[in-house]
Amino acid sequence: MKKIISSFLVVLFLLTSSAFAESDGIRLELELETIEGIKMIPVREVFEAMDLSVQWISDTRTVSATDEDHLIEFKIDSLQARRNGEKVQLDFPAKIVNSRTFITKNSIEKLINRETNWDKDSKTLLIKNKKENDFKDTLTYSNLVDEKTQEEMRNTMEKSGIQKDSLDLFFEEVNEFNRIVENKSLV
């Protein structure tokens, strides 16, 4: 009888879990918090769903999320964060409400380097799977002669976390190269 009850409780727990792996990413059922008129997402749930270990460093009011390949850090009430040592500018400072840390959807995307979709009806956040070859394929097939291709590449590079100053320098060099080859496509 104890085994049946234990099995039932395990199944019940699995069915009521708030994180679900799907083919297109991870879906989380979340309760948002409205702070200063802005919808904010609880970060611990997002980080843990991505198998990141989350730590609270109380003396510096810092959240740290890590795994073998990632280190994300940000302080409460600050617009500055770090992802793998690189500076990341948040659009709104992290806040604490009822002992839980919240940040905006855009800030989540910047820190985890993935797109997300919020479904207000089902109260779920979809963390999309990272597309491994988007950046590589674009570079492989173009020397970025036209403005449309450059804009698409700039957007892809921005989403991957490359800083604006680095992007500006990169595209200055691309345009100089294209000027030298007289804007002829090398494809």
Tab-separated table of N, CA, C and O in Angstrom, residues 18-30 41-52 105 108-119 124-131:
chain	number	residue	atom	x	y	z
A	18	SER	N	5.880	22.949	-12.564
A	18	SER	CA	5.677	24.181	-13.317
A	18	SER	C	6.595	24.309	-14.528
A	18	SER	O	6.512	25.266	-15.259
A	19	ALA	N	7.502	23.377	-14.759
A	19	ALA	CA	8.393	23.442	-15.911
A	19	ALA	C	8.203	22.210	-16.786
A	19	ALA	O	8.182	21.091	-16.289
A	20	PHE	N	8.066	22.453	-18.102
A	20	PHE	CA	7.852	21.366	-19.032
A	20	PHE	C	8.828	21.518	-20.187
A	20	PHE	O	8.886	22.575	-20.809
A	21	ALA	N	9.580	20.449	-20.480
A	21	ALA	CA	10.460	20.463	-21.638
A	21	ALA	C	9.621	20.163	-22.877
A	21	ALA	O	8.794	19.270	-22.864
A	22	GLU	N	9.814	20.943	-23.924
A	22	GLU	CA	9.097	20.751	-25.173
A	22	GLU	C	10.104	20.776	-26.304
A	22	GLU	O	11.251	21.176	-26.124
A	23	SER	N	9.665	20.367	-27.488
A	23	SER	CA	10.580	20.300	-28.624
A	23	SER	C	11.152	21.675	-28.990
A	23	SER	O	12.257	21.771	-29.496
A	24	ASP	N	10.397	22.740	-28.745
A	24	ASP	CA	10.862	24.079	-29.104
A	24	ASP	C	11.477	24.840	-27.935
A	24	ASP	O	11.886	25.977	-28.082
A	25	GLY	N	11.545	24.219	-26.761
A	25	GLY	CA	12.159	24.879	-25.622
A	25	GLY	C	11.588	24.398	-24.299
A	25	GLY	O	11.067	23.297	-24.197
A	26	ILE	N	11.686	25.252	-23.288
A	26	ILE	CA	11.196	24.955	-21.943
A	26	ILE	C	10.015	25.868	-21.667
A	26	ILE	O	10.111	27.078	-21.854
A	27	ARG	N	8.913	25.295	-21.218
A	27	ARG	CA	7.719	26.073	-20.898
A	27	ARG	C	7.559	26.104	-19.379
A	27	ARG	O	7.548	25.072	-18.729
A	28	LEU	N	7.425	27.321	-18.825
A	28	LEU	CA	7.290	27.512	-17.376
A	28	LEU	C	5.975	28.190	-17.055
A	28	LEU	O	5.632	29.202	-17.669
A	29	GLU	N	5.258	27.658	-16.081
A	29	GLU	CA	4.084	28.350	-15.558
A	29	GLU	C	4.569	29.275	-14.462
A	29	GLU	O	5.196	28.834	-13.500
A	30	LEU	N	4.303	30.580	-14.608
A	30	LEU	CA	4.846	31.575	-13.687
A	30	LEU	C	3.785	32.582	-13.269
A	30	LEU	O	2.865	32.873	-14.021
A	41	ILE	N	9.485	38.970	-14.071
A	41	ILE	CA	9.525	37.508	-14.035
A	41	ILE	C	10.412	37.049	-12.885
A	41	ILE	O	11.507	37.587	-12.698
A	42	PRO	N	9.985	36.015	-12.132
A	42	PRO	CA	10.844	35.475	-11.069
A	42	PRO	C	12.026	34.718	-11.685
A	42	PRO	O	11.839	33.770	-12.447
A	43	VAL	N	13.239	35.163	-11.371
A	43	VAL	CA	14.416	34.613	-12.050
A	43	VAL	C	14.802	33.214	-11.595
A	43	VAL	O	15.282	32.423	-12.400
A	44	ARG	N	14.617	32.886	-10.328
A	44	ARG	CA	15.043	31.576	-9.846
A	44	ARG	C	14.391	30.453	-10.655
A	44	ARG	O	15.061	29.503	-11.076
A	45	GLU	N	13.099	30.576	-10.915
A	45	GLU	CA	12.386	29.536	-11.655
A	45	GLU	C	12.955	29.366	-13.062
A	45	GLU	O	13.123	28.251	-13.556
A	46	VAL	N	13.270	30.483	-13.710
A	46	VAL	CA	13.824	30.434	-15.063
A	46	VAL	C	15.205	29.782	-15.045
A	46	VAL	O	15.479	28.860	-15.811
A	47	PHE	N	16.076	30.261	-14.162
A	47	PHE	CA	17.437	29.725	-14.102
A	47	PHE	C	17.439	28.243	-13.745
A	47	PHE	O	18.166	27.450	-14.343
A	48	GLU	N	16.643	27.858	-12.766
A	48	GLU	CA	16.622	26.455	-12.364
A	48	GLU	C	16.038	25.565	-13.457
A	48	GLU	O	16.475	24.427	-13.632
A	49	ALA	N	15.071	26.050	-14.217
A	49	ALA	CA	14.521	25.273	-15.333
A	49	ALA	C	15.587	25.028	-16.401
A	49	ALA	O	15.528	24.049	-17.145
A	50	MET	N	16.583	25.907	-16.456
A	50	MET	CA	17.687	25.759	-17.403
A	50	MET	C	18.869	25.024	-16.782
A	50	MET	O	19.963	25.015	-17.336
A	51	ASP	N	18.641	24.414	-15.627
A	51	ASP	CA	19.665	23.651	-14.903
A	51	ASP	C	20.847	24.505	-14.447
A	51	ASP	O	21.981	24.029	-14.372
A	52	LEU	N	20.580	25.769	-14.151
A	52	LEU	CA	21.602	26.629	-13.573
A	52	LEU	C	21.471	26.581	-12.055
A	52	LEU	O	20.369	26.545	-11.522
A	105	LYS	N	11.318	40.509	-18.802
A	105	LYS	CA	11.467	39.496	-19.848
A	105	LYS	C	12.672	39.820	-20.732
A	105	LYS	O	13.472	38.943	-21.060
A	108	ILE	N	15.820	38.934	-18.948
A	108	ILE	CA	16.001	37.472	-18.967
A	108	ILE	C	16.630	37.049	-20.290
A	108	ILE	O	17.600	36.288	-20.322
A	109	GLU	N	16.077	37.553	-21.398
A	109	GLU	CA	16.593	37.179	-22.721
A	109	GLU	C	18.064	37.552	-22.875
A	109	GLU	O	18.852	36.779	-23.414
A	110	LYS	N	18.428	38.740	-22.400
A	110	LYS	CA	19.823	39.170	-22.489
A	110	LYS	C	20.737	38.266	-21.662
A	110	LYS	O	21.835	37.916	-22.095
A	111	LEU	N	20.282	37.901	-20.469
A	111	LEU	CA	21.137	37.123	-19.574
A	111	LEU	C	21.279	35.663	-20.005
A	111	LEU	O	22.345	35.080	-19.859
A	112	ILE	N	20.220	35.068	-20.521
A	112	ILE	CA	20.298	33.650	-20.910
A	112	ILE	C	20.599	33.482	-22.394
A	112	ILE	O	20.799	32.363	-22.860
A	113	ASN	N	20.633	34.610	-23.131
A	113	ASN	CA	20.965	34.601	-24.547
A	113	ASN	C	20.019	33.701	-25.358
A	113	ASN	O	20.452	32.920	-26.198
A	114	ARG	N	18.731	33.806	-25.047
A	114	ARG	CA	17.697	33.065	-25.770
A	114	ARG	C	16.452	33.930	-25.886
A	114	ARG	O	16.210	34.783	-25.052
A	115	GLU	N	15.661	33.648	-26.905
A	115	GLU	CA	14.383	34.321	-27.044
A	115	GLU	C	13.368	33.664	-26.115
A	115	GLU	O	13.459	32.472	-25.812
A	116	THR	N	12.399	34.464	-25.669
A	116	THR	CA	11.311	33.940	-24.849
A	116	THR	C	9.986	34.477	-25.377
A	116	THR	O	9.956	35.513	-26.031
A	117	ASN	N	8.926	33.745	-25.104
A	117	ASN	CA	7.569	34.200	-25.426
A	117	ASN	C	6.720	34.070	-24.175
A	117	ASN	O	6.742	33.027	-23.513
A	118	TRP	N	5.957	35.114	-23.859
A	118	TRP	CA	5.056	35.098	-22.711
A	118	TRP	C	3.627	34.926	-23.215
A	118	TRP	O	3.167	35.677	-24.081
A	119	ASP	N	2.917	33.933	-22.686
A	119	ASP	CA	1.506	33.724	-23.013
A	119	ASP	C	0.698	34.125	-21.782
A	119	ASP	O	0.675	33.390	-20.787
A	124	THR	N	2.304	31.318	-19.056
A	124	THR	CA	3.497	30.507	-19.286
A	124	THR	C	4.542	31.290	-20.061
A	124	THR	O	4.222	32.116	-20.918
A	125	LEU	N	5.779	31.010	-19.737
A	125	LEU	CA	6.923	31.579	-20.435
A	125	LEU	C	7.588	30.450	-21.199
A	125	LEU	O	7.935	29.424	-20.612
A	126	LEU	N	7.756	30.621	-22.511
A	126	LEU	CA	8.481	29.649	-23.317
A	126	LEU	C	9.886	30.173	-23.521
A	126	LEU	O	10.075	31.279	-24.055
A	127	ILE	N	10.872	29.406	-23.075
A	127	ILE	CA	12.279	29.723	-23.313
A	127	ILE	C	12.678	28.911	-24.536
A	127	ILE	O	12.764	27.690	-24.472
A	128	LYS	N	12.872	29.598	-25.649
A	128	LYS	CA	13.141	28.895	-26.899
A	128	LYS	C	14.522	28.263	-26.895
A	128	LYS	O	15.467	28.799	-26.308
A	129	ASN	N	14.610	27.112	-27.579
A	129	ASN	CA	15.904	26.462	-27.762
A	129	ASN	C	16.820	27.367	-28.566
A	129	ASN	O	16.372	28.094	-29.448
A	130	LYS	N	18.088	27.301	-28.251
A	130	LYS	CA	19.069	28.093	-28.976
A	130	LYS	C	19.307	27.446	-30.333
A	130	LYS	O	19.440	26.231	-30.430
A	131	LYS	N	19.327	28.258	-31.381
A	131	LYS	CA	19.620	27.753	-32.714
A	131	LYS	C	21.119	27.817	-32.899
A	131	LYS	O	21.701	28.895	-32.967
